[in-house]
Coordinates of C-alpha atoms in Angstrom, one line a residue:
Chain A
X1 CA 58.6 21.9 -119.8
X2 CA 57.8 25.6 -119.1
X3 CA 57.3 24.5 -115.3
X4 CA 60.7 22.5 -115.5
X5 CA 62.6 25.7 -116.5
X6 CA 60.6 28.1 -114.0
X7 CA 61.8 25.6 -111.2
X8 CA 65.4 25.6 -112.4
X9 CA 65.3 29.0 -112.4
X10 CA 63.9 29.6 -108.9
X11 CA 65.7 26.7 -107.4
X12 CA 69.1 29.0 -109.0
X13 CA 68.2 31.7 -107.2
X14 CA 67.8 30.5 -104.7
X15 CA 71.2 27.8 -104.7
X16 CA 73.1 31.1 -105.5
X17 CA 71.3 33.2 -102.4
X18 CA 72.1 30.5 -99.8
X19 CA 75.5 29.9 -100.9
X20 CA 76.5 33.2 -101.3
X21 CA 80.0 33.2 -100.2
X22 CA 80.6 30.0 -102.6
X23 CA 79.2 31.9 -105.6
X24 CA 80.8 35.2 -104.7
X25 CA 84.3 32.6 -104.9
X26 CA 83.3 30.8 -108.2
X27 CA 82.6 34.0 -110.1
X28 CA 85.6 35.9 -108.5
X29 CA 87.3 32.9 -109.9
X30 CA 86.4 32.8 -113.2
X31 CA 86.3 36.9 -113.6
X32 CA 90.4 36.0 -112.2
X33 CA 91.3 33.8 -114.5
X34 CA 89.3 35.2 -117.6
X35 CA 90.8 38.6 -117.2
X36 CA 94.0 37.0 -117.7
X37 CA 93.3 34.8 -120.3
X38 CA 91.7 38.0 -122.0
X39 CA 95.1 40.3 -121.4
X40 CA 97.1 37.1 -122.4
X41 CA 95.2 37.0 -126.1
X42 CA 95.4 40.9 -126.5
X43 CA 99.3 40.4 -125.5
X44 CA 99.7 37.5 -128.1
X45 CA 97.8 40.1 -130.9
X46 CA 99.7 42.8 -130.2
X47 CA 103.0 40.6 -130.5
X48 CA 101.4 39.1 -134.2
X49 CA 101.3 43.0 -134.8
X50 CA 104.4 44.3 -134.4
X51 CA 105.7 41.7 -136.0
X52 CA 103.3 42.0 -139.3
X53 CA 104.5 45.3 -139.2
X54 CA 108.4 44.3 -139.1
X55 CA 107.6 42.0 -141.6
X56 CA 105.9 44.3 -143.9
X57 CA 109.4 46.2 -143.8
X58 CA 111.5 43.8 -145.8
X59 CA 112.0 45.2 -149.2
X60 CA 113.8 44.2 -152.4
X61 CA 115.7 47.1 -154.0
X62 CA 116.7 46.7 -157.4
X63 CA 119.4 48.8 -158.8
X64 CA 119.0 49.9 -162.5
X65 CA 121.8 50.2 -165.3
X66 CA 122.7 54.0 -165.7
X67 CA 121.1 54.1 -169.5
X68 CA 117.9 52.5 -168.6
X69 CA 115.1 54.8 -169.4
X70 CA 111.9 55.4 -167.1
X71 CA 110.0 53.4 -169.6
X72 CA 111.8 51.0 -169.3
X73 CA 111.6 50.8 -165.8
X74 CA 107.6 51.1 -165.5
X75 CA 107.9 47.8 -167.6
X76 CA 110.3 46.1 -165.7
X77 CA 107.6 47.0 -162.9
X78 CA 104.9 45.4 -164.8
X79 CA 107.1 42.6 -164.9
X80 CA 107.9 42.3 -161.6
X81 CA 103.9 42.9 -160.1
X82 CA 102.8 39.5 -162.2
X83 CA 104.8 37.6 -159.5
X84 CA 102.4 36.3 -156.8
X85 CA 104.7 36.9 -153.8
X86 CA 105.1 40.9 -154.9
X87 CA 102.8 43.0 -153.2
X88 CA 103.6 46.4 -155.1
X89 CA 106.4 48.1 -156.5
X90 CA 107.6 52.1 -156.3
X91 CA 109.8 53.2 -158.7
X92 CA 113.3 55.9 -157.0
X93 CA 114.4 57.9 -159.9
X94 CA 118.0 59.5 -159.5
X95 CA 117.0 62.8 -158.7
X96 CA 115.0 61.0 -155.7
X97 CA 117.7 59.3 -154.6
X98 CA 119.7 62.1 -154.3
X99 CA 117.2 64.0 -152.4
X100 CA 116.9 60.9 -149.9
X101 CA 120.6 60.8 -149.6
X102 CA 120.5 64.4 -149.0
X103 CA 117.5 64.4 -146.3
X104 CA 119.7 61.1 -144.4
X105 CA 122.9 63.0 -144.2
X106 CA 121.2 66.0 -142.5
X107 CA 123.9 68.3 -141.3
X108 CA 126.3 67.2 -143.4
X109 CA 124.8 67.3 -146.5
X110 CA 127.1 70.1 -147.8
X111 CA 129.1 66.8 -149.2
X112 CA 127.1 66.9 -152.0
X113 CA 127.3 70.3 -152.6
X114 CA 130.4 69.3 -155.5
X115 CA 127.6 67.1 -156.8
X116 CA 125.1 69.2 -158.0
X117 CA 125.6 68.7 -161.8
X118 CA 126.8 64.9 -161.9
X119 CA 124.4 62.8 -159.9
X120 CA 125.9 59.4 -159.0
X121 CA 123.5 57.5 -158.3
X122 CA 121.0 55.2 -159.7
X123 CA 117.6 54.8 -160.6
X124 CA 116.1 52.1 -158.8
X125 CA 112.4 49.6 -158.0
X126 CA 111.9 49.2 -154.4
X127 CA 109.9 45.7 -154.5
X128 CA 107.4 45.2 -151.7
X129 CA 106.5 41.6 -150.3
X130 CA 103.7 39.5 -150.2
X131 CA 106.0 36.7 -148.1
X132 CA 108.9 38.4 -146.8
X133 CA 110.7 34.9 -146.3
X134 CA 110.4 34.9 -149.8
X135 CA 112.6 37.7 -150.3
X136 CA 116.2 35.9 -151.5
X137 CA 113.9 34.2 -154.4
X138 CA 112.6 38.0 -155.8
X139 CA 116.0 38.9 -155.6
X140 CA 116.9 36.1 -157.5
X141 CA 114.6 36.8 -160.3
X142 CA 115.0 40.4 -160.5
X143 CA 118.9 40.1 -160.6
X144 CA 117.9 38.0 -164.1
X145 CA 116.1 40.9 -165.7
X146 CA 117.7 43.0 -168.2
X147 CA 118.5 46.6 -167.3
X148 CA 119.4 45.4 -163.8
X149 CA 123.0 46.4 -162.3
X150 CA 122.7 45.0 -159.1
X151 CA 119.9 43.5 -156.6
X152 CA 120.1 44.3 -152.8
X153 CA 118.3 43.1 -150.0
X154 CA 118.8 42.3 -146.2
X155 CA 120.5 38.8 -146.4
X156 CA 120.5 37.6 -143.3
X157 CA 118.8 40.0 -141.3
X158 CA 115.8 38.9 -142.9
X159 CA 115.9 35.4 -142.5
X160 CA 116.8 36.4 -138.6
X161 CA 113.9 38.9 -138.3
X162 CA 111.6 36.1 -139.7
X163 CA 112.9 33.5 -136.6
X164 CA 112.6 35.4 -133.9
X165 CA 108.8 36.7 -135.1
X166 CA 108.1 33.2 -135.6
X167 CA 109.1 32.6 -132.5
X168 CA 107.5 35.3 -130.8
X169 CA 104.1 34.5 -132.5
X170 CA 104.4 30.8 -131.1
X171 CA 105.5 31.7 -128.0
X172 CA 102.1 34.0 -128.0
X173 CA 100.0 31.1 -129.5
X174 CA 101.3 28.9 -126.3
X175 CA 100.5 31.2 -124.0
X176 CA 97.1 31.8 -125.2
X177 CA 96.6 27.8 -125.5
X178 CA 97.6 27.6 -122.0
X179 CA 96.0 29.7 -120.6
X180 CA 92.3 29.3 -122.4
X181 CA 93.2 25.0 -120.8
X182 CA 93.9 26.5 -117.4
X183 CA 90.9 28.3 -117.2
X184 CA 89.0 26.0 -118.6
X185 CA 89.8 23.4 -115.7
X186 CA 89.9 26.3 -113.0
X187 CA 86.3 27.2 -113.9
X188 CA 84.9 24.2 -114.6
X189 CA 86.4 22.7 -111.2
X190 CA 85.3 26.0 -109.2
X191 CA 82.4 25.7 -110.3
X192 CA 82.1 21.5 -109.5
X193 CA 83.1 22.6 -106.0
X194 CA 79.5 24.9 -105.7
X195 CA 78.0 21.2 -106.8
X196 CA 80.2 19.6 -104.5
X197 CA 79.1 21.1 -101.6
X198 CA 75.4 20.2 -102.0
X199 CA 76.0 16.6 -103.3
X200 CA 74.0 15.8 -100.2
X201 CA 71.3 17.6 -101.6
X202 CA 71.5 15.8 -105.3
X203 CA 71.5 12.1 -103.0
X204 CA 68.3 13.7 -101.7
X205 CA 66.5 14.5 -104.9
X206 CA 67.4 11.4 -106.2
X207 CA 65.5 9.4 -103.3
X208 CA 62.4 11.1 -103.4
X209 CA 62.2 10.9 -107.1
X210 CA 63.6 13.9 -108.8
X211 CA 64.5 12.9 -112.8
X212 CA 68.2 13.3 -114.1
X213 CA 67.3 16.6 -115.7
X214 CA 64.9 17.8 -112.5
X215 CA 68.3 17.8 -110.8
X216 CA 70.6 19.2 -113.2
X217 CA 68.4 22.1 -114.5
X218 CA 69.2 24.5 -111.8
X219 CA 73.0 23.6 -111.1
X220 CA 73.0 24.3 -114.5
X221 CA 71.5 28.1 -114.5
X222 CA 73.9 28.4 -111.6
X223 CA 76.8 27.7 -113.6
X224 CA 76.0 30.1 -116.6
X225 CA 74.9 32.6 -114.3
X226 CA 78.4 32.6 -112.2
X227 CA 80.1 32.5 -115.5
X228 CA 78.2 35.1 -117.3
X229 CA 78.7 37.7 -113.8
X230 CA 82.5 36.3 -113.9
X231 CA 83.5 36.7 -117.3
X232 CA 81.5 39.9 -117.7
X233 CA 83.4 41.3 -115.1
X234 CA 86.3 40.4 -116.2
X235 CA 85.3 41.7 -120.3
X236 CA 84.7 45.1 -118.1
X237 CA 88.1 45.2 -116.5
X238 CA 90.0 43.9 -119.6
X239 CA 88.8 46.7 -122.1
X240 CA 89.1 49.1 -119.1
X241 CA 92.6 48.4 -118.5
X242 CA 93.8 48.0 -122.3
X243 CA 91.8 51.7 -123.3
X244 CA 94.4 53.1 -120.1
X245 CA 97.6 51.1 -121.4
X246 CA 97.0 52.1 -125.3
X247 CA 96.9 55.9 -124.6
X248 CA 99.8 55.4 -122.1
X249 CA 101.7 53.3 -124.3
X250 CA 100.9 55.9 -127.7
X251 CA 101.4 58.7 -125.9
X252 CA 104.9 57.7 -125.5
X253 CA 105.7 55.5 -127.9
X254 CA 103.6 57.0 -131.1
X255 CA 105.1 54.3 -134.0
X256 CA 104.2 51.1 -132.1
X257 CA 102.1 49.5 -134.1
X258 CA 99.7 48.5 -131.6
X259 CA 95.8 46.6 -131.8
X260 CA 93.2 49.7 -131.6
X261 CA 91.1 49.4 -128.4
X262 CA 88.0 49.4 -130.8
X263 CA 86.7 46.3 -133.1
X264 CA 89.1 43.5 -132.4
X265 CA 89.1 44.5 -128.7
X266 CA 85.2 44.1 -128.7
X267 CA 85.3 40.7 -130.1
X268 CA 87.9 39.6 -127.3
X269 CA 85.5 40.7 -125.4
X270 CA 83.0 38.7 -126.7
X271 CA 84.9 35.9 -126.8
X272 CA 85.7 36.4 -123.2
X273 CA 81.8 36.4 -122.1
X274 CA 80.8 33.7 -124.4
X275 CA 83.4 30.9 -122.6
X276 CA 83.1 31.9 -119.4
X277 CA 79.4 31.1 -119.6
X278 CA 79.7 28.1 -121.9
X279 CA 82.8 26.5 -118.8
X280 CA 80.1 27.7 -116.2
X281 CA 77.9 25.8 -117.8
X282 CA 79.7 22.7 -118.8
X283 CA 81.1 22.6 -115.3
X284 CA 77.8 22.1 -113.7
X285 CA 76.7 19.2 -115.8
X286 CA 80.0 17.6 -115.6
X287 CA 80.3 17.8 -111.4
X288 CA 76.5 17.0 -111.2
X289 CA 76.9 13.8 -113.7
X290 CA 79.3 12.4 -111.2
X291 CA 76.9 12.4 -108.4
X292 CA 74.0 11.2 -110.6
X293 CA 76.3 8.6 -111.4
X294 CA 77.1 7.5 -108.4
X295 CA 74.7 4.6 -108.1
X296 CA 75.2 3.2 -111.6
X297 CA 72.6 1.1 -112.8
Chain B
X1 CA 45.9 -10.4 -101.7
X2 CA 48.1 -8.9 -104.3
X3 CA 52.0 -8.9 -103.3
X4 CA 52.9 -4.8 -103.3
X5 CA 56.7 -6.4 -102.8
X6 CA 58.1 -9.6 -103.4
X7 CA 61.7 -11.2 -103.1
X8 CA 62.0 -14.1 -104.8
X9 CA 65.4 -16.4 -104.4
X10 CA 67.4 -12.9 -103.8
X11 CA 71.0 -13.2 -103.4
X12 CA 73.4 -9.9 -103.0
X13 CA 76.3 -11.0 -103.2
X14 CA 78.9 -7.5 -102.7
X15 CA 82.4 -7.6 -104.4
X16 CA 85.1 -9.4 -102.8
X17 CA 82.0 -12.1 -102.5
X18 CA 80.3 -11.2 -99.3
X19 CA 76.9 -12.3 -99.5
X20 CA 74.7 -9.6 -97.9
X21 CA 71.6 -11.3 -99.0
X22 CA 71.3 -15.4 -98.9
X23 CA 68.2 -16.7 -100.9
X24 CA 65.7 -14.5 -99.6
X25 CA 61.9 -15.0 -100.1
X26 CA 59.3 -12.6 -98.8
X27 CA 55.8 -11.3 -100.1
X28 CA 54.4 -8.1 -98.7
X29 CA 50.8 -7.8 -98.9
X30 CA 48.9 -4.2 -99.3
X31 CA 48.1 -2.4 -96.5
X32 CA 50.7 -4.7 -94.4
X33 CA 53.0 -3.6 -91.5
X34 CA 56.0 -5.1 -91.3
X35 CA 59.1 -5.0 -89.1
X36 CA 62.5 -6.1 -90.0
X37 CA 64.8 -7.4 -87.4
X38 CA 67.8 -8.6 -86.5
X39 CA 71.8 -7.9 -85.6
X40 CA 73.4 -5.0 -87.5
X41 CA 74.9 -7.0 -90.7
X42 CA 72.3 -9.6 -91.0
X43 CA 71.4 -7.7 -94.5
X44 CA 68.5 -5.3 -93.4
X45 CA 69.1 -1.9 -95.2
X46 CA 70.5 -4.1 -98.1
X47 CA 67.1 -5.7 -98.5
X48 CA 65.7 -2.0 -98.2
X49 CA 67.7 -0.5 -101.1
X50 CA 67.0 -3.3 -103.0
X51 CA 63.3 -2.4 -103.1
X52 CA 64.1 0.8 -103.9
X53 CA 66.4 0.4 -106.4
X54 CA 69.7 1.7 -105.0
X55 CA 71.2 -1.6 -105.5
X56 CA 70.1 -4.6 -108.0
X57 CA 69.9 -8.0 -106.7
X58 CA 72.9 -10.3 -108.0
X59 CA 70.6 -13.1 -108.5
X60 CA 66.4 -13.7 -107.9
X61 CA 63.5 -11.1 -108.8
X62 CA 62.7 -8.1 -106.4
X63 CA 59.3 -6.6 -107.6
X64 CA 57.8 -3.8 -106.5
X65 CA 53.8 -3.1 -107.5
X66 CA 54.1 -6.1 -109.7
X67 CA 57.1 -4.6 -112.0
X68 CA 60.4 -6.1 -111.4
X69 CA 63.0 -3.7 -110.5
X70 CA 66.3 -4.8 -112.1
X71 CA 64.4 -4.6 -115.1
X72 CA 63.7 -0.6 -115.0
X73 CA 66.0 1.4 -117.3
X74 CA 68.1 4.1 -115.2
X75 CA 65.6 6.8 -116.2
X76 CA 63.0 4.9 -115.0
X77 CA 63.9 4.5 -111.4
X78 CA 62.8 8.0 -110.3
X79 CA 59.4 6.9 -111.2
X80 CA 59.5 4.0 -109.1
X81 CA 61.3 6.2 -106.0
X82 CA 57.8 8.1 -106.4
X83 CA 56.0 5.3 -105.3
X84 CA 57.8 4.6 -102.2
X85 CA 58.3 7.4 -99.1
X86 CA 61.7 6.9 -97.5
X87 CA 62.6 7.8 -93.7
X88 CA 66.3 6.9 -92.9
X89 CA 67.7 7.3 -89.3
X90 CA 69.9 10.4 -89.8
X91 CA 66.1 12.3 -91.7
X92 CA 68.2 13.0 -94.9
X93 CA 66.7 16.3 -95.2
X94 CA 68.0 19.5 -97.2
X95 CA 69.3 22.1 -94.9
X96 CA 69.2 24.8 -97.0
X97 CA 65.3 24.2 -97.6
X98 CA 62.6 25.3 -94.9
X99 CA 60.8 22.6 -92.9
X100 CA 57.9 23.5 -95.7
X101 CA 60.2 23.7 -98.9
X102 CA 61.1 20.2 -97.9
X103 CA 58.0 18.4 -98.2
X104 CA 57.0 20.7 -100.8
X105 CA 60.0 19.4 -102.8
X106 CA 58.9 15.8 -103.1
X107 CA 55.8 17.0 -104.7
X108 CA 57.7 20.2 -106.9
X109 CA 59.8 17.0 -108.1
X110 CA 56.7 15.2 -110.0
X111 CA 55.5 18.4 -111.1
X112 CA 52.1 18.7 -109.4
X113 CA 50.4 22.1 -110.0
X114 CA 51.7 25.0 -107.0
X115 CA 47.8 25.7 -106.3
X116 CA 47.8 22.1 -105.1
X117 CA 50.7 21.6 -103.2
X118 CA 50.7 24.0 -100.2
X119 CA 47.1 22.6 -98.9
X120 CA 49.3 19.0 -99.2
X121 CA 52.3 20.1 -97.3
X122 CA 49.9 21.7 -94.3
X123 CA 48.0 18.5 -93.9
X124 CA 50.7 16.1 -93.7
X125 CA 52.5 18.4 -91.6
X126 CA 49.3 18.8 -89.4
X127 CA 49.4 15.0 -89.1
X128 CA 52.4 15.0 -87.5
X129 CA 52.0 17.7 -85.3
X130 CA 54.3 20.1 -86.9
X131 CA 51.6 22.4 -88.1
X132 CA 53.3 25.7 -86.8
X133 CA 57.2 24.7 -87.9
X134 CA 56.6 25.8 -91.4
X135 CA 59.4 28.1 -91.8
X136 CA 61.5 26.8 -89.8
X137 CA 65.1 25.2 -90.6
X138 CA 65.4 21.8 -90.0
X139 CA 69.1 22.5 -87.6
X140 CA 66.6 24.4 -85.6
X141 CA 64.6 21.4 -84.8
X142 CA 65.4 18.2 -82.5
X143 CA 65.9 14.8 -83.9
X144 CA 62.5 13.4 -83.3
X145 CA 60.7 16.5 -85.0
X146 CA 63.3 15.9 -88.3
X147 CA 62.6 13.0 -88.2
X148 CA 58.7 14.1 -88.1
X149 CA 59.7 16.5 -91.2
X150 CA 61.0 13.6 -92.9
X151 CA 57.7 10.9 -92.7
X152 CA 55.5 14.4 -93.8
X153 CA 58.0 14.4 -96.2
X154 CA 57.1 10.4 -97.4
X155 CA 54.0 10.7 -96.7
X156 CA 53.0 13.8 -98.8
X157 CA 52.7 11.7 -102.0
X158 CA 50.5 9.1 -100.5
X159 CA 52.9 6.5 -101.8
X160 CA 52.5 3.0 -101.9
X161 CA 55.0 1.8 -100.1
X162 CA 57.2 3.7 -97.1
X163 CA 60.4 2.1 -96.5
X164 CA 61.9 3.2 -92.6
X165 CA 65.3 2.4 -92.4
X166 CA 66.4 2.7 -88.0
X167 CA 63.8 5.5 -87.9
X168 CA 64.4 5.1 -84.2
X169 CA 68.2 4.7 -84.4
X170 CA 68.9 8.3 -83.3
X171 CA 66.2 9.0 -80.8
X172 CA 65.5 8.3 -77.1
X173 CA 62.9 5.7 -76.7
X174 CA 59.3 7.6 -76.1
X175 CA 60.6 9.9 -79.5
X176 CA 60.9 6.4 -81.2
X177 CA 57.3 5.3 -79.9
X178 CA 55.8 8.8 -81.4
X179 CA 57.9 8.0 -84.7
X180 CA 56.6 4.7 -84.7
X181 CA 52.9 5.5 -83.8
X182 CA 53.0 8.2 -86.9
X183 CA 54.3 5.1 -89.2
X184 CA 50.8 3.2 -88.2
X185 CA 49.0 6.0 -89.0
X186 CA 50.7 6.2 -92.3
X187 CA 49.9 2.3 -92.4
X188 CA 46.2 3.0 -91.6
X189 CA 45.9 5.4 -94.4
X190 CA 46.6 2.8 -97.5
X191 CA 50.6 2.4 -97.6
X192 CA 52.2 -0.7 -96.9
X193 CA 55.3 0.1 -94.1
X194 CA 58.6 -1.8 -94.0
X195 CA 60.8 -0.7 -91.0
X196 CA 63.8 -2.1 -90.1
X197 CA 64.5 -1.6 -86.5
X198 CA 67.1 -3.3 -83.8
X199 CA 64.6 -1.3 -81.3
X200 CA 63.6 -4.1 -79.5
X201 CA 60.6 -2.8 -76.9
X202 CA 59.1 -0.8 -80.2
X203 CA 58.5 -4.6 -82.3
X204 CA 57.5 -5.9 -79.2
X205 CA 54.9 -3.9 -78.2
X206 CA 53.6 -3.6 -81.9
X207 CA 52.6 -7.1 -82.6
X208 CA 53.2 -6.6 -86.2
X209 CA 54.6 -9.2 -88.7
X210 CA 58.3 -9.7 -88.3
X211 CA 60.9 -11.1 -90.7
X212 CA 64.3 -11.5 -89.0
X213 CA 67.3 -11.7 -90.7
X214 CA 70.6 -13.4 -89.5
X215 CA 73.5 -13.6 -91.8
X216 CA 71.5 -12.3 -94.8
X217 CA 68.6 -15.6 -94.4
X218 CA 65.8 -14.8 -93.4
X219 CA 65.5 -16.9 -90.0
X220 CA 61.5 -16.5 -88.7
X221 CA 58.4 -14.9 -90.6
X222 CA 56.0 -14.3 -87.7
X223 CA 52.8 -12.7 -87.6
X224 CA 52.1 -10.3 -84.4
X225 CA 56.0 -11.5 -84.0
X226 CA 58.0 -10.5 -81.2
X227 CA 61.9 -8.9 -81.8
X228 CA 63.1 -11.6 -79.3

């Protein structure tokens, strides 16, 4: 078995020596096509990002009755957290409210100069989501509570926000899907061309004798070892080019949520190396069953 | 005298129902020399592959060493294909692969031991005069030396049968008399030799057995035959 494998191996080296510019073609290939299936998923979890992020946005605010008391509040709060779909709740006392108000107007906030000693406003709960599509049904059951004046929350916007990051997260899914089948096929059938030009060669082993897995063993060391340069080289230019594009892209946009270049990127990565060498494999063995099959019987 | 191949009542018929092969009987005998004649068509190289297995007979029994052939389970075949050295008329030989990595191969492929095989490959290719080609590529070569490469190549294995399909086809006729001479030399050392040839000066100044085929029937089994 041990001599099987040495022979494999030597008989790669070989394959992959005297068919250089084939094998240079293969792995430029699958480094080609990896690197874009690679930017593609980072893409698609960038997309799933800012749009967690928009999601996470949605809030329920729930506007208090003038005589309810703090205490009262905190167990309206209580209330409100034993609700599966609530991920937390912050309780805006008047005076906080004011100050927002305040802070928003900016320039102008000398209009509330005549308010100083009669504060208008109310006390409030802002309700953060679990599910922000479930929104409208927290809204319902807070507006039920006692204490509560009046329940506010972005009808419509919400449900809007929620459709067009649905569809943005699809569209990302797609693409990813796509592309991982186009690669696939690319890869494998570069890689069935290397075997197709030395079918020849796989009719001549089979005449003098060579067993099914004599043959296969070092089209098969080709294959992982084109995928495994390809795909590495294409792990090496994906994490290069997102480190560059993240400090671009947070350097002038600071507040855009985007994926770190650090643990997520590495198991892209990963990912990346890990298929191209599995296709480079499977490849071989698929092109070199069709011309061990060509004879059947 | 034990039958090394025997046809009994073979029939190929392809599909769309030619009949390559028409109720063919023949016993080869160990250590035997045998030509096979007749007009491209009659069913020669069909007979060939069917001894080594790259087609099964549609009806009858081919055997080979005793063991019938359609009987062998697909991984079996390679072991039978070790048996039997091969020579076809365009060499079949692996370009890639030195004159020496060639012949080496057929032994590499049933895993005998390295130590063993270079002395191997430098004798048969010192049989056939090709002692100093070692490295060289086989496009560097002329047809009759590939097609010295390639009986080194059957030879190396000392197998019990070697199967010549037109050998000659591609070579002048002195290059086909050296080819030919080399396949009697192979015959003198133990394998039987089945060569189908339409080279008609070669069979006749043999005097070997001859089976001729005509429409896929065998028409005459002659010994020391003539092509005619």
């Amino acid at each position: 078995m041990m001599g099987l494998f040495a022979h494999a191996l030597k008989e790669a080296v070989v394959g992959i020596r005297r068919n250089v510019l084939m094998s240079v073609i293969a792995a430029s290939t699958v480094a080609l096509c990896l690197f874009m299936l690679g930017s593609t998923i980072l893409l698609s979890m960038n997309i799933q990002k800012v749009a967690g992020a928009l999601e996470d946005q949605v809030e329920v605010a729930i506007y208090l009755k003038g005589d309810v008391q703090e205490s009262r509040a905190r167990q309206l709060m209580a209330t409100l957290e034993g609700r599966d779909d609530v991920r937390g709740t912050r309780f805006v006392s008047r005076q906080e409210a004011l100050e927002r108000l305040r802070r928003q107007l900016g320039d102008q906030q000398g209009l509330l100069d005549g308010l100083a000693q009669m504060n208008p406003l109310p006390a409030s709960i802002e309700v953060s989501l679990v599910w922000p599509e479930r929104a409208g049904e927290v809204a319902a059951f807070a507006a039920g509570l006692p204490g509560v004046e009046e329940v506010v929350y972005a009808r419509g916007v919400v449900e809007r926000l929620l459709a067009i990051t649905g569809l943005f997260r699809l569209g990302g899914f797609g693409l990813v899907l796509a592309l991982a089948v186009a690669t696939c096929f690319l890869v494998a059938n570069t890689i069935r061309l290397t075997v197709f030009a030395r079918r020849h060669q796989i009719a001549i082993m089979r005449l003098v004798g060579a067993t099914d897995a004599f043959i296969r063993g070092p089209f098969t060391l080709e294959g992982v070892f084109l995928g495994l340069v390809g795909s590495t080289l294409a792990a090496i230019a994906v994490q290069q080019g997102y480190y560059r594009l993240v400090s671009a892209i947070t350097a002038t946009i600071p507040f855009l949520p985007l994926v770190p270049p650090g643990d997520e990127l590495a198991g892209v990565l990963r990912l990346l190396v890990v298929a191209g060498t599995c296709i480079g494999a499977l490849g071989s063995v698929i092109a070199v069953r069709r011309f061990l099959n060509v004879q059947g019987g | 005298m034990s039958a090394v191949i025997c046809l009994a009542n073979v029939w190929k018929t392809f599909s769309g129902g030619v009949h390559a092969l028409r109720e063919v009987n023949i016993q080869i005998n160990k250590g035997e020399f045998v030509f096979l004649v007749g007009p491209s068509g009659a069913g020669k190289s069909t007979l060939i592959k069917l001894i080594y297995r790259e087609e099964m007979p549609s009806q009858g029994r081919v055997l080979v060493g005793g063991k019938d052939v359609a009987s062998l389970r697909p991984r079996e075949v390679p072991f039978l294909r070790r048996r039997i050295g091969m020579v076809f008329q365009d060499y079949k030989l692996l370009p890639d692969k030195t004159v020496y990595e060639n012949i080496a191969f057929a032994l590499e492929v049933t895993g005998t031991p390295r130590r063993q095989i270079q002395p191997r490959v430098r004798h048969v290719l010192g049989l056939v005069g090709l002692g100093g080609r070692l490295r060289s590529w086989p496009g560097e070569l002329s047809g009759g030396e590939q097609q010295r490469v390639a009986l080194a190549r059957a030879m190396v294995r000392d197998p019990l049968i070697i199967l010549a399909d037109e050998p000659t086809g591609n070579l002048d006729p002195d290059t086909g008399r050296g080819i030919v001479s080399l396949l009697e030399d192979i015959n003198r050392l133990g394998s039987t030799v089945v060569v189908a040839t339409h080279a008609q000066e070669l069979v006749n100044s043999m005097r070997k057995r001859v089976v001729e085929l005509a429409g896929g029937r065998v028409v005459r089994d002659q010994e020391r035959g003539a092509y005619r």
